[in-house]
Amino acid sequence: MPRTTPDPTAVPEPAEDDVVEVRRSTRRRRTVTAYREMGRTVVLIPAAFSPAEEQRWVAQMVAKLRTREERRKRSLGGDTELLARARALSSAHLDGLAEPASVRWVDNQHRRWGSCTPADRTIRLSSRLRSMPEYVVDYVLVHELVHLLEPGHDERFWALVAQYPRAERARGFLEGVELASTAGAAGEGADPDLVD
């Protein structure tokens, strides 16, 4: 049976579990954009694209997003790297006073970004954070580290969190994510600070 060599220019199809929504725009002439939104991939393309161009660009943009997300996951690392990162943040912003025993990623936190148990000095971060900018992950880590020093959310707690220079920006980012995920339900009981 003859062997066929794979086409190096071929773009892989999106995985079957990838929900992809294609949005055509008459305003777009040449640019293609893709992003994740509420558990699906949205690809914005010019309205004039043929079905073949659409298929090629969708596959290419989904692959590009996957590569970017995988790179981010590797840069954030596993639990060992997360613990080292937490210790470095404690040293840089909290004079090394917050000393976690363990810091780990968890998949079961869907309503909170992070949590802390001061009694045993453990911190858990939602794996949803893996797709977010590093400064946001660092903010959640600092927030949880401060709970090792101040269990409540009093004035002293927020003053310590504010020692992280991008705290306000990260909180704004997380509030935006929460607003998007509740699809307009914010203001009807959505809590913009789901970091405990």
N, CA, C and O atoms as a DFTB+ gen file, in Angstrom:
784 C
 N C O
     1  1       0.842      -1.171       0.000
     2  2       0.000       0.000       0.000
     3  2       0.898       1.249       0.000
     4  3       1.832       1.309       0.800
     5  1       0.656       2.233      -0.852
     6  2       1.514       3.410      -0.905
     7  2       1.329       4.274       0.331
     8  3       0.227       4.406       0.862
     9  1       2.422       4.853       0.770
    10  2       2.390       5.759       1.930
    11  2       2.144       7.178       1.454
    12  3       2.686       7.616       0.440
    13  1       1.328       7.876       2.195
    14  2       1.116       9.283       1.860
    15  2       1.801      10.128       2.912
    16  3       1.726       9.850       4.109
    17  1       2.456      11.145       2.449
    18  2       3.105      12.066       3.384
    19  2       2.113      13.158       3.758
    20  3       1.389      13.672       2.905
    21  1       2.086      13.511       5.059
    22  2       1.151      14.554       5.484
    23  2       1.503      15.885       4.830
    24  3       2.673      16.203       4.618
    25  1       0.476      16.645       4.521
    26  2       0.659      17.965       3.922
    27  2       1.092      18.936       5.023
    28  3       0.319      19.187       5.948
    29  1       2.321      19.495       4.948
    30  2       2.791      20.396       6.010
    31  2       2.009      21.694       6.074
    32  3       2.079      22.397       7.082
    33  1       1.271      22.032       5.036
    34  2       0.494      23.281       5.064
    35  2      -0.931      23.065       5.541
    36  3      -1.684      24.023       5.717
    37  1      -1.304      21.808       5.751
    38  2      -2.672      21.515       6.190
    39  2      -2.892      22.009       7.612
    40  3      -2.012      21.888       8.464
    41  1      -4.061      22.559       7.860
    42  2      -4.431      23.058       9.187
    43  2      -5.372      22.048       9.813
    44  3      -6.343      21.646       9.172
    45  1      -5.114      21.616      11.067
    46  2      -5.978      20.619      11.697
    47  2      -7.380      21.155      11.919
    48  3      -7.580      22.348      12.147
    49  1      -8.344      20.250      11.848
    50  2      -9.741      20.604      12.134
    51  2      -9.893      20.839      13.639
    52  3      -9.135      20.268      14.424
    53  1     -10.861      21.672      14.059
    54  2     -11.108      21.828      15.491
    55  2     -11.511      20.493      16.099
    56  3     -12.142      19.668      15.438
    57  1     -11.144      20.283      17.362
    58  2     -11.519      19.055      18.059
    59  2     -13.036      18.983      18.148
    60  3     -13.719      20.007      18.145
    61  1     -13.559      17.754      18.227
    62  2     -15.008      17.580      18.256
    63  2     -15.649      18.238      19.470
    64  3     -16.798      18.675      19.402
    65  1     -14.911      18.314      20.590
    66  2     -15.480      18.913      21.795
    67  2     -15.409      20.440      21.784
    68  3     -15.929      21.089      22.691
    69  1     -14.769      21.016      20.766
    70  2     -14.693      22.465      20.622
    71  2     -15.989      22.991      20.020
    72  3     -16.338      22.634      18.895
    73  1     -16.703      23.836      20.756
    74  2     -17.886      24.481      20.204
    75  2     -17.407      25.780      19.585
    76  3     -16.872      26.649      20.274
    77  1     -17.602      25.907      18.278
    78  2     -17.116      27.077      17.550
    79  2     -18.299      27.827      16.967
    80  3     -19.159      27.251      16.302
    81  1     -18.322      29.129      17.233
    82  2     -19.347      30.004      16.659
    83  2     -18.654      30.951      15.699
    84  3     -17.733      31.669      16.087
    85  1     -19.086      30.958      14.469
    86  2     -18.511      31.851      13.460
    87  2     -19.446      33.038      13.298
    88  3     -20.645      32.876      13.073
    89  1     -18.883      34.226      13.415
    90  2     -19.668      35.451      13.224
    91  2     -19.094      36.196      12.019
    92  3     -17.919      36.562      12.004
    93  1     -19.934      36.411      11.020
    94  2     -19.521      37.135       9.817
    95  2     -19.858      38.614       9.991
    96  3     -20.885      38.972      10.568
    97  1     -18.969      39.463       9.479
    98  2     -19.177      40.899       9.594
    99  2     -18.944      41.569       8.246
   100  3     -17.944      41.310       7.578
   101  1     -19.873      42.430       7.856
   102  2     -19.706      43.180       6.606
   103  2     -18.646      44.270       6.773
   104  3     -18.103      44.762       5.783
   105  1     -18.355      44.645       8.001
   106  2     -17.335      45.675       8.248
   107  2     -15.912      45.135       8.096
   108  3     -14.989      45.872       7.750
   109  1     -15.753      43.852       8.357
   110  2     -14.424      43.240       8.243
   111  2     -14.095      43.030       6.781
   112  3     -14.932      42.569       6.004
   113  1     -12.868      43.371       6.410
   114  2     -12.421      43.175       5.038
   115  2     -11.430      42.024       4.931
   116  3     -11.550      41.173       4.050
   117  1     -10.441      42.000       5.841
   118  2      -9.391      40.986       5.760
   119  2      -9.059      40.349       7.098
   120  3      -8.503      39.251       7.128
   121  1      -9.376      40.994       8.188
   122  2      -8.922      40.496       9.491
   123  2      -9.811      39.384      10.028
   124  3     -11.019      39.347       9.793
   125  1      -9.168      38.483      10.757
   126  2      -9.859      37.378      11.423
   127  2      -9.431      37.401      12.879
   128  3      -8.247      37.549      13.180
   129  1     -10.381      37.256      13.773
   130  2     -10.108      37.284      15.208
   131  2     -10.802      36.089      15.854
   132  3     -11.867      35.659      15.411
   133  1     -10.183      35.562      16.906
   134  2     -10.804      34.462      17.647
   135  2     -10.562      34.664      19.133
   136  3      -9.518      35.172      19.544
   137  1     -11.541      34.260      19.932
   138  2     -11.416      34.342      21.378
   139  2     -12.373      33.345      22.010
   140  3     -13.263      32.814      21.346
   141  1     -12.179      33.096      23.307
   142  2     -13.064      32.204      24.051
   143  2     -14.127      33.058      24.733
   144  3     -13.841      34.127      25.273
   145  1     -15.360      32.558      24.694
   146  2     -16.466      33.259      25.338
   147  2     -17.441      32.233      25.900
   148  3     -18.061      31.478      25.150
   149  1     -17.571      32.209      27.203
   150  2     -18.535      31.345      27.882
   151  2     -18.483      29.900      27.380
   152  3     -19.509      29.326      27.015
   153  1     -17.299      29.328      27.364
   154  2     -17.133      27.923      27.042
   155  2     -17.128      27.583      25.563
   156  3     -17.165      26.405      25.208
   157  1     -17.083      28.565      24.702
   158  2     -17.018      28.285      23.270
   159  2     -15.986      29.200      22.623
   160  3     -15.546      30.188      23.212
   161  1     -15.614      28.847      21.404
   162  2     -14.683      29.663      20.642
   163  2     -15.479      30.492      19.651
   164  3     -16.307      29.960      18.911
   165  1     -15.229      31.784      19.635
   166  2     -15.893      32.688      18.701
   167  2     -14.850      33.133      17.688
   168  3     -13.780      33.615      18.058
   169  1     -15.171      32.969      16.401
   170  2     -14.272      33.384      15.325
   171  2     -14.995      34.443      14.506
   172  3     -16.081      34.202      13.980
   173  1     -14.384      35.613      14.403
   174  2     -14.953      36.719      13.641
   175  2     -14.256      36.767      12.286
   176  3     -13.031      36.863      12.214
   177  1     -15.048      36.699      11.208
   178  2     -14.476      36.688       9.854
   179  2     -15.213      37.687       8.976
   180  3     -16.330      38.090       9.297
   181  1     -14.588      38.095       7.854
   182  2     -15.299      38.949       6.893
   183  2     -16.480      38.199       6.275
   184  3     -16.399      36.992       6.046
   185  1     -17.566      38.905       6.008
   186  2     -18.764      38.299       5.423
   187  2     -18.491      37.752       4.024
   188  3     -19.174      36.830       3.578
   189  1     -17.508      38.304       3.333
   190  2     -17.222      37.909       1.950
   191  2     -16.444      36.596       1.831
   192  3     -16.244      36.108       0.718
   193  1     -16.000      36.012       2.950
   194  2     -15.235      34.764       2.874
   195  2     -16.088      33.641       2.293
   196  3     -17.276      33.525       2.595
   197  1     -15.469      32.823       1.464
   198  2     -16.136      31.640       0.930
   199  2     -16.200      30.573       2.027
   200  3     -15.495      30.679       3.031
   201  1     -17.036      29.547       1.845
   202  2     -17.066      28.464       2.839
   203  2     -15.699      27.799       3.038
   204  3     -15.354      27.412       4.155
   205  1     -14.934      27.668       1.970
   206  2     -13.597      27.071       2.087
   207  2     -12.666      27.968       2.907
   208  3     -11.909      27.480       3.746
   209  1     -12.726      29.283       2.659
   210  2     -11.900      30.220       3.437
   211  2     -12.322      30.194       4.902
   212  3     -11.478      30.209       5.798
   213  1     -13.622      30.154       5.139
   214  2     -14.128      30.086       6.511
   215  2     -13.569      28.858       7.221
   216  3     -13.049      28.956       8.333
   217  1     -13.678      27.710       6.575
   218  2     -13.208      26.464       7.180
   219  2     -11.714      26.529       7.490
   220  3     -11.281      26.125       8.570
   221  1     -10.937      27.034       6.548
   222  2      -9.486      27.136       6.747
   223  2      -9.148      28.083       7.902
   224  3      -8.329      27.757       8.762
   225  1      -9.792      29.265       7.913
   226  2      -9.494      30.241       8.955
   227  2      -9.969      29.796      10.334
   228  3      -9.286      30.032      11.330
   229  1     -11.121      29.162      10.399
   230  2     -11.619      28.674      11.690
   231  2     -10.636      27.664      12.269
   232  3     -10.255      27.758      13.436
   233  1     -10.227      26.699      11.452
   234  2      -9.273      25.690      11.926
   235  2      -7.964      26.330      12.373
   236  3      -7.402      25.950      13.400
   237  1      -7.484      27.290      11.611
   238  2      -6.225      27.961      11.939
   239  2      -6.343      28.751      13.244
   240  3      -5.443      28.697      14.081
   241  1      -7.438      29.479      13.421
   242  2      -7.592      30.304      14.617
   243  2      -7.829      29.459      15.869
   244  3      -7.348      29.806      16.948
   245  1      -8.560      28.360      15.735
   246  2      -8.766      27.467      16.876
   247  2      -7.430      26.866      17.300
   248  3      -7.134      26.784      18.492
   249  1      -6.628      26.447      16.330
   250  2      -5.301      25.894      16.639
   251  2      -4.421      26.941      17.313
   252  3      -3.688      26.627      18.251
   253  1      -4.489      28.173      16.844
   254  2      -3.695      29.263      17.426
   255  2      -4.106      29.522      18.884
   256  3      -3.254      29.708      19.753
   257  1      -5.419      29.531      19.137
   258  2      -5.903      29.719      20.511
   259  2      -5.431      28.596      21.419
   260  3      -4.989      28.839      22.542
   261  1      -5.527      27.358      20.925
   262  2      -5.080      26.205      21.727
   263  2      -3.601      26.320      22.078
   264  3      -3.201      26.075      23.216
   265  1      -2.801      26.693      21.093
   266  2      -1.360      26.842      21.319
   267  2      -1.104      27.906      22.380
   268  3      -0.293      27.704      23.284
   269  1      -1.788      29.026      22.273
   270  2      -1.610      30.109      23.246
   271  2      -2.008      29.648      24.647
   272  3      -1.311      29.941      25.619
   273  1      -3.126      28.930      24.754
   274  2      -3.585      28.454      26.061
   275  2      -2.625      27.426      26.644
   276  3      -2.353      27.445      27.844
   277  1      -2.115      26.538      25.815
   278  2      -1.149      25.543      26.293
   279  2       0.128      26.215      26.776
   280  3       0.690      25.825      27.799
   281  1       0.583      27.222      26.046
   282  2       1.789      27.964      26.442
   283  2       1.572      28.631      27.796
   284  3       2.453      28.622      28.655
   285  1       0.376      29.215      27.974
   286  2       0.066      29.874      29.250
   287  2       0.024      28.860      30.386
   288  3       0.526      29.132      31.477
   289  1      -0.576      27.685      30.140
   290  2      -0.621      26.643      31.176
   291  2       0.781      26.226      31.576
   292  3       1.068      26.053      32.761
   293  1       1.663      26.063      30.586
   294  2       3.042      25.680      30.904
   295  2       3.744      26.766      31.693
   296  3       4.510      26.465      32.608
   297  1       3.494      28.041      31.350
   298  2       4.170      29.127      32.068
   299  2       3.683      29.227      33.508
   300  3       4.446      29.600      34.399
   301  1       2.407      28.892      33.741
   302  2       1.881      28.920      35.111
   303  2       2.297      27.675      35.882
   304  3       2.366      27.701      37.111
   305  1       2.574      26.590      35.176
   306  2       3.093      25.374      35.785
   307  2       2.081      24.624      36.635
   308  3       0.893      24.945      36.674
   309  1       2.606      23.612      37.312
   310  2       1.796      22.781      38.192
   311  2       1.813      23.320      39.612
   312  3       2.146      24.481      39.852
   313  1       1.451      22.461      40.542
   314  2       1.341      22.867      41.941
   315  2       2.676      23.297      42.538
   316  3       2.721      24.236      43.333
   317  1       3.757      22.628      42.169
   318  2       5.076      22.977      42.702
   319  2       5.458      24.391      42.281
   320  3       5.929      25.188      43.093
   321  1       5.247      24.695      40.988
   322  2       5.555      26.035      40.492
   323  2       4.631      27.078      41.107
   324  3       5.043      28.211      41.358
   325  1       3.381      26.691      41.347
   326  2       2.423      27.611      41.956
   327  2       2.832      27.965      43.387
   328  3       2.706      29.116      43.805
   329  1       3.316      26.982      44.130
   330  2       3.802      27.236      45.493
   331  2       5.010      28.176      45.460
   332  3       5.098      29.105      46.264
   333  1       5.929      27.937      44.542
   334  2       7.107      28.809      44.408
   335  2       6.677      30.224      44.038
   336  3       7.227      31.199      44.549
   337  1       5.704      30.329      43.159
   338  2       5.196      31.644      42.742
   339  2       4.565      32.364      43.935
   340  3       4.787      33.560      44.128
   341  1       3.783      31.640      44.730
   342  2       3.149      32.233      45.911
   343  2       4.201      32.736      46.898
   344  3       4.076      33.831      47.447
   345  1       5.231      31.933      47.116
   346  2       6.296      32.356      48.041
   347  2       7.019      33.601      47.532
   348  3       7.362      34.490      48.310
   349  1       7.247      33.657      46.221
   350  2       7.903      34.837      45.638
   351  2       7.015      36.074      45.785
   352  3       7.514      37.161      46.077
   353  1       5.719      35.920      45.588
   354  2       4.794      37.046      45.747
   355  2       4.724      37.492      47.202
   356  3       4.659      38.689      47.484
   357  1       4.735      36.541      48.120
   358  2       4.736      36.883      49.548
   359  2       5.983      37.686      49.883
   360  3       5.919      38.693      50.588
   361  1       7.098      37.234      49.378
   362  2       8.361      37.930      49.628
   363  2       8.348      39.337      49.035
   364  3       8.789      40.288      49.681
   365  1       7.849      39.472      47.821
   366  2       7.865      40.760      47.121
   367  2       6.858      41.764      47.665
   368  3       7.139      42.962      47.699
   369  1       5.683      41.293      48.094
   370  2       4.613      42.226      48.448
   371  2       4.154      42.164      49.900
   372  3       3.462      43.068      50.369
   373  1       4.531      41.106      50.618
   374  2       4.059      40.947      52.001
   375  2       5.217      40.701      52.962
   376  3       5.023      40.130      54.035
   377  1       6.397      41.120      52.591
   378  2       7.612      40.957      53.403
   379  2       7.852      39.503      53.806
   380  3       8.488      39.240      54.827
   381  1       7.353      38.565      53.015
   382  2       7.559      37.144      53.293
   383  2       6.792      36.623      54.493
   384  3       7.044      35.508      54.950
   385  1       5.860      37.411      55.009
   386  2       5.132      37.018      56.226
   387  2       4.100      35.919      55.981
   388  3       3.814      35.130      56.881
   389  1       3.541      35.859      54.778
   390  2       2.553      34.824      54.461
   391  2       3.291      33.599      53.947
   392  3       3.904      33.638      52.880
   393  1       3.232      32.511      54.708
   394  2       3.957      31.290      54.354
   395  2       2.984      30.134      54.143
   396  3       2.591      29.469      55.102
   397  1       2.596      29.893      52.894
   398  2       1.665      28.792      52.646
   399  2       2.346      27.438      52.774
   400  3       3.520      27.295      52.432
   401  1       1.613      26.443      53.266
   402  2       2.128      25.068      53.328
   403  2       1.970      24.407      51.969
   404  3       2.824      23.630      51.542
   405  1       0.857      24.726      51.284
   406  2       0.652      24.193      49.935
   407  2      -0.221      25.143      49.135
   408  3      -1.069      25.854      49.674
   409  1       0.014      25.131      47.840
   410  2      -0.794      25.903      46.894
   411  2      -1.029      24.973      45.717
   412  3      -0.087      24.397      45.174
   413  1      -2.298      24.828      45.321
   414  2      -2.560      23.895      44.224
   415  2      -3.733      24.353      43.372
   416  3      -4.595      25.117      43.807
   417  1      -3.729      23.853      42.139
   418  2      -4.836      24.067      41.218
   419  2      -5.946      23.075      41.551
   420  3      -5.671      21.919      41.872
   421  1      -7.200      23.523      41.475
   422  2      -8.330      22.618      41.676
   423  2      -9.359      22.836      40.569
   424  3      -9.509      23.942      40.050
   425  1     -10.055      21.773      40.224
   426  2     -11.064      21.837      39.166
   427  2     -12.482      21.964      39.693
   428  3     -13.424      22.066      38.907
   429  1     -12.651      21.960      41.006
   430  2     -14.003      21.955      41.572
   431  2     -14.464      23.321      42.078
   432  3     -15.498      23.408      42.740
   433  1     -13.728      24.377      41.786
   434  2     -14.157      25.717      42.207
   435  2     -14.732      26.440      40.998
   436  3     -14.000      26.943      40.147
   437  1     -16.048      26.480      40.943
   438  2     -16.705      27.116      39.805
   439  2     -17.291      28.474      40.165
   440  3     -17.594      29.278      39.283
   441  1     -17.448      28.726      41.443
   442  2     -18.007      30.008      41.873
   443  2     -16.961      30.918      42.506
   444  3     -17.216      32.106      42.704
   445  1     -15.812      30.388      42.819
   446  2     -14.749      31.179      43.436
   447  2     -13.479      31.066      42.603
   448  3     -13.252      30.064      41.924
   449  1     -12.663      32.101      42.665
   450  2     -11.374      32.074      41.965
   451  2     -10.314      31.400      42.816
   452  3      -9.376      30.797      42.294
   453  1     -10.467      31.504      44.119
   454  2      -9.495      30.905      45.018
   455  2     -10.085      30.757      46.397
   456  3     -11.128      31.329      46.713
   457  1      -9.397      29.973      47.221
   458  2      -9.818      29.817      48.612
   459  2      -8.595      29.500      49.453
   460  3      -7.568      29.039      48.956
   461  1      -8.742      29.763      50.743
   462  2      -7.626      29.586      51.667
   463  2      -8.160      29.019      52.973
   464  3      -9.230      29.405      53.442
   465  1      -7.398      28.098      53.550
   466  2      -7.707      27.579      54.884
   467  2      -6.533      27.979      55.780
   468  3      -5.507      27.299      55.791
   469  1      -6.675      29.082      56.533
   470  2      -5.569      29.552      57.363
   471  2      -5.095      28.525      58.391
   472  3      -3.910      28.493      58.722
   473  1      -5.996      27.689      58.900
   474  2      -5.627      26.712      59.934
   475  2      -4.513      25.774      59.473
   476  3      -3.607      25.456      60.244
   477  1      -4.578      25.336      58.233
   478  2      -3.503      24.443      57.745
   479  2      -2.645      25.105      56.655
   480  3      -1.801      24.457      56.036
   481  1      -2.880      26.416      56.432
   482  2      -2.084      27.229      55.511
   483  2      -2.114      26.694      54.071
   484  3      -1.101      26.713      53.371
   485  1      -3.278      26.224      53.647
   486  2      -3.418      25.729      52.276
   487  2      -4.194      26.727      51.421
   488  3      -5.135      27.373      51.883
   489  1      -3.781      26.833      50.184
   490  2      -4.416      27.724      49.212
   491  2      -4.773      26.888      47.998
   492  3      -3.999      26.041      47.553
   493  1      -5.978      27.149      47.467
   494  2      -6.428      26.470      46.264
   495  2      -6.861      27.529      45.252
   496  3      -7.563      28.479      45.599
   497  1      -6.438      27.359      44.004
   498  2      -6.843      28.269      42.932
   499  2      -7.673      27.503      41.908
   500  3      -7.354      26.368      41.552
   501  1      -8.728      28.135      41.448
   502  2      -9.568      27.525      40.421
   503  2      -8.765      27.385      39.127
   504  3      -8.067      28.311      38.712
   505  1      -8.876      26.222      38.503
   506  2      -8.154      26.008      37.247
   507  2      -8.685      26.913      36.139
   508  3      -8.056      27.028      35.086
   509  1      -9.836      27.558      36.360
   510  2     -10.340      28.536      35.381
   511  2      -9.365      29.688      35.202
   512  3      -9.357      30.341      34.159
   513  1      -8.537      29.942      36.221
   514  2      -7.572      31.038      36.145
   515  2      -6.450      30.774      35.145
   516  3      -5.776      31.709      34.714
   517  1      -6.244      29.526      34.776
   518  2      -5.145      29.178      33.863
   519  2      -5.245      29.897      32.524
   520  3      -4.231      30.096      31.856
   521  1      -6.436      30.284      32.128
   522  2      -6.593      30.951      30.836
   523  2      -6.528      32.473      30.962
   524  3      -6.734      33.182      29.977
   525  1      -6.248      32.974      32.147
   526  2      -6.255      34.419      32.382
   527  2      -4.835      34.972      32.440
   528  3      -3.878      34.219      32.615
   529  1      -4.702      36.284      32.292
   530  2      -3.363      36.882      32.352
   531  2      -2.663      36.576      33.684
   532  3      -3.311      36.416      34.718
   533  1      -1.353      36.501      33.636
   534  2      -0.577      36.154      34.830
   535  2      -0.780      37.137      35.974
   536  3      -0.778      36.731      37.137
   537  1      -0.955      38.430      35.669
   538  2      -1.138      39.397      36.754
   539  2      -2.438      39.126      37.515
   540  3      -2.541      39.445      38.699
   541  1      -3.427      38.538      36.840
   542  2      -4.689      38.200      37.507
   543  2      -4.464      37.005      38.438
   544  3      -4.945      36.997      39.571
   545  1      -3.735      36.003      37.959
   546  2      -3.398      34.842      38.799
   547  2      -2.611      35.319      40.015
   548  3      -2.874      34.888      41.137
   549  1      -1.645      36.209      39.792
   550  2      -0.845      36.733      40.903
   551  2      -1.707      37.482      41.910
   552  3      -1.492      37.372      43.117
   553  1      -2.684      38.244      41.419
   554  2      -3.583      38.952      42.336
   555  2      -4.348      37.960      43.218
   556  3      -4.437      38.147      44.432
   557  1      -4.894      36.914      42.612
   558  2      -5.655      35.931      43.393
   559  2      -4.733      35.260      44.408
   560  3      -5.130      35.019      45.548
   561  1      -3.512      34.963      43.997
   562  2      -2.542      34.383      44.946
   563  2      -2.282      35.336      46.107
   564  3      -2.286      34.915      47.264
   565  1      -2.055      36.615      45.811
   566  2      -1.803      37.595      46.880
   567  2      -3.026      37.689      47.785
   568  3      -2.883      37.720      49.007
   569  1      -4.220      37.734      47.210
   570  2      -5.454      37.794      47.996
   571  2      -5.504      36.630      48.991
   572  3      -5.785      36.816      50.175
   573  1      -5.225      35.427      48.482
   574  2      -5.271      34.248      49.355
   575  2      -4.125      34.247      50.363
   576  3      -4.306      33.824      51.505
   577  1      -2.963      34.711      49.954
   578  2      -1.831      34.809      50.888
   579  2      -2.168      35.745      52.052
   580  3      -1.817      35.467      53.199
   581  1      -2.842      36.842      51.753
   582  2      -3.208      37.794      52.806
   583  2      -4.153      37.132      53.812
   584  3      -4.142      37.486      54.991
   585  1      -4.961      36.187      53.363
   586  2      -5.843      35.467      54.299
   587  2      -5.042      34.674      55.332
   588  3      -5.559      34.363      56.405
   589  1      -3.802      34.346      55.024
   590  2      -2.957      33.678      56.020
   591  2      -2.586      34.637      57.145
   592  3      -2.235      34.209      58.245
   593  1      -2.665      35.930      56.864
   594  2      -2.337      36.959      57.856
   595  2      -3.599      37.579      58.466
   596  3      -3.624      37.911      59.651
   597  1      -4.623      37.727      57.662
   598  2      -5.894      38.338      58.068
   599  2      -7.032      37.483      57.520
   600  3      -7.298      37.534      56.319
   601  1      -7.713      36.700      58.355
   602  2      -8.740      35.794      57.843
   603  2      -9.957      36.492      57.220
   604  3     -10.554      35.958      56.285
   605  1     -10.327      37.659      57.714
   606  2     -11.518      38.348      57.208
   607  2     -11.195      39.311      56.084
   608  3     -10.061      39.379      55.611
   609  1     -12.209      40.058      55.661
   610  2     -12.041      41.066      54.617
   611  2     -12.174      42.467      55.215
   612  3     -12.938      43.295      54.719
   613  1     -11.422      42.719      56.283
   614  2     -11.500      44.018      56.936
   615  2     -10.568      45.025      56.250
   616  3      -9.946      44.733      55.229
   617  1     -10.497      46.202      56.841
   618  2      -9.683      47.283      56.268
   619  2      -8.203      46.895      56.169
   620  3      -7.553      47.172      55.161
   621  1      -7.686      46.267      57.193
   622  2      -6.276      45.841      57.186
   623  2      -6.030      44.819      56.067
   624  3      -5.001      44.863      55.392
   625  1      -6.985      43.900      55.880
   626  2      -6.876      42.914      54.812
   627  2      -6.695      43.610      53.462
   628  3      -5.760      43.306      52.722
   629  1      -7.600      44.550      53.144
   630  2      -7.553      45.217      51.840
   631  2      -6.319      46.091      51.693
   632  3      -5.816      46.267      50.583
   633  1      -5.826      46.638      52.792
   634  2      -4.590      47.428      52.726
   635  2      -3.410      46.529      52.346
   636  3      -2.539      46.938      51.579
   637  1      -3.384      45.312      52.880
   638  2      -2.315      44.371      52.529
   639  2      -2.439      43.910      51.075
   640  3      -1.435      43.804      50.371
   641  1      -3.657      43.638      50.626
   642  2      -3.864      43.224      49.228
   643  2      -3.408      44.334      48.288
   644  3      -2.835      44.064      47.232
   645  1      -3.663      45.583      48.675
   646  2      -3.311      46.734      47.835
   647  2      -1.801      46.896      47.650
   648  3      -1.361      47.671      46.800
   649  1      -1.013      46.176      48.434
   650  2       0.443      46.235      48.241
   651  2       0.863      45.574      46.924
   652  3       1.968      45.799      46.430
   653  1      -0.032      44.759      46.366
   654  2       0.216      44.209      45.036
   655  2      -0.178      45.310      44.046
   656  3      -1.345      45.696      44.001
   657  1       0.762      45.818      43.259
   658  2       0.507      47.016      42.452
   659  2      -0.593      46.883      41.394
   660  3      -1.160      47.897      40.986
   661  1      -0.905      45.694      40.949
   662  2      -1.926      45.542      39.911
   663  2      -3.240      44.985      40.472
   664  3      -4.057      44.432      39.736
   665  1      -3.426      45.140      41.779
   666  2      -4.619      44.591      42.432
   667  2      -5.907      45.169      41.856
   668  3      -6.830      44.422      41.532
   669  1      -5.976      46.476      41.729
   670  2      -7.205      47.105      41.244
   671  2      -7.503      46.691      39.801
   672  3      -8.654      46.427      39.454
   673  1      -6.478      46.635      38.974
   674  2      -6.666      46.231      37.584
   675  2      -7.148      44.772      37.507
   676  3      -8.047      44.453      36.727
   677  1      -6.554      43.902      38.309
   678  2      -6.933      42.491      38.305
   679  2      -8.370      42.314      38.797
   680  3      -9.121      41.507      38.248
   681  1      -8.749      43.062      39.822
   682  2     -10.133      42.989      40.310
   683  2     -11.099      43.407      39.217
   684  3     -12.151      42.793      39.039
   685  1     -10.738      44.455      38.486
   686  2     -11.578      44.902      37.367
   687  2     -11.705      43.823      36.298
   688  3     -12.782      43.605      35.745
   689  1     -10.597      43.154      36.017
   690  2     -10.610      42.068      35.027
   691  2     -11.565      40.967      35.481
   692  3     -12.398      40.500      34.703
   693  1     -11.441      40.553      36.743
   694  2     -12.300      39.479      37.263
   695  2     -13.771      39.903      37.301
   696  3     -14.656      39.086      37.048
   697  1     -14.030      41.156      37.611
   698  2     -15.411      41.648      37.595
   699  2     -15.977      41.565      36.182
   700  3     -17.139      41.204      35.998
   701  1     -15.156      41.900      35.179
   702  2     -15.593      41.800      33.789
   703  2     -15.899      40.369      33.396
   704  3     -16.883      40.107      32.704
   705  1     -15.057      39.439      33.835
   706  2     -15.299      38.023      33.546
   707  2     -16.602      37.571      34.191
   708  3     -17.395      36.865      33.569
   709  1     -16.819      37.973      35.425
   710  2     -18.059      37.604      36.114
   711  2     -19.279      38.188      35.404
   712  3     -20.291      37.506      35.242
   713  1     -19.188      39.435      34.986
   714  2     -20.314      40.053      34.277
   715  2     -20.614      39.298      32.990
   716  3     -21.774      39.036      32.675
   717  1     -19.576      38.951      32.255
   718  2     -19.767      38.225      30.998
   719  2     -20.365      36.842      31.245
   720  3     -21.221      36.387      30.487
   721  1     -19.913      36.179      32.304
   722  2     -20.389      34.815      32.545
   723  2     -21.822      34.786      33.062
   724  3     -22.524      33.794      32.870
   725  1     -22.259      35.842      33.704
   726  2     -23.638      35.876      34.173
   727  2     -24.561      36.459      33.108
   728  3     -25.773      36.529      33.310
   729  1     -24.004      36.874      31.988
   730  2     -24.765      37.365      30.830
   731  2     -25.880      38.334      31.223
   732  3     -27.055      38.128      30.921
   733  1     -25.465      39.392      31.904
   734  2     -26.447      40.413      32.229
   735  2     -27.098      40.260      33.581
   736  3     -27.857      41.135      33.996
   737  1     -26.823      39.163      34.290
   738  2     -27.450      38.976      35.592
   739  2     -26.714      39.749      36.685
   740  3     -27.168      39.786      37.828
   741  1     -25.569      40.372      36.340
   742  2     -24.834      41.142      37.341
   743  2     -25.729      42.273      37.827
   744  3     -26.528      42.829      37.073
   745  1     -25.581      42.582      39.052
   746  2     -26.449      43.580      39.640
   747  2     -27.691      42.926      40.220
   748  3     -28.434      43.544      40.983
   749  1     -27.909      41.668      39.849
   750  2     -29.029      40.916      40.415
   751  2     -28.483      39.837      41.335
   752  3     -28.942      38.694      41.318
   753  1     -27.509      40.211      42.130
   754  2     -26.967      39.273      43.103
   755  2     -25.590      38.734      42.759
   756  3     -25.019      37.985      43.552
   757  1     -25.034      39.088      41.603
   758  2     -23.684      38.601      41.271
   759  2     -22.669      39.295      42.165
   760  3     -22.753      40.502      42.390
   761  1     -21.716      38.534      42.673
   762  2     -20.697      39.072      43.559
   763  2     -19.400      39.260      42.780
   764  3     -18.792      38.271      42.373
   765  1     -18.950      40.516      42.555
   766  2     -17.761      40.748      41.770
   767  2     -16.477      40.278      42.469
   768  3     -15.436      40.174      41.821
   769  1     -16.530      39.993      43.773
   770  2     -15.321      39.565      44.482
   771  2     -15.494      38.150      44.980
   772  3     -15.716      37.923      46.170
   773  1     -15.394      37.207      44.080
   774  2     -15.573      35.807      44.457
   775  2     -14.234      35.161      44.791
   776  3     -14.033      33.974      44.533
   777  1     -13.325      35.932      45.359
   778  2     -12.056      35.411      45.827
   779  2     -12.145      35.382      47.335
   780  3     -12.296      36.424      47.972
   781  1     -12.054      34.207      47.906
   782  2     -12.063      34.071      49.368
   783  2     -10.890      33.271      49.757
   784  3     -10.680      33.020      50.944
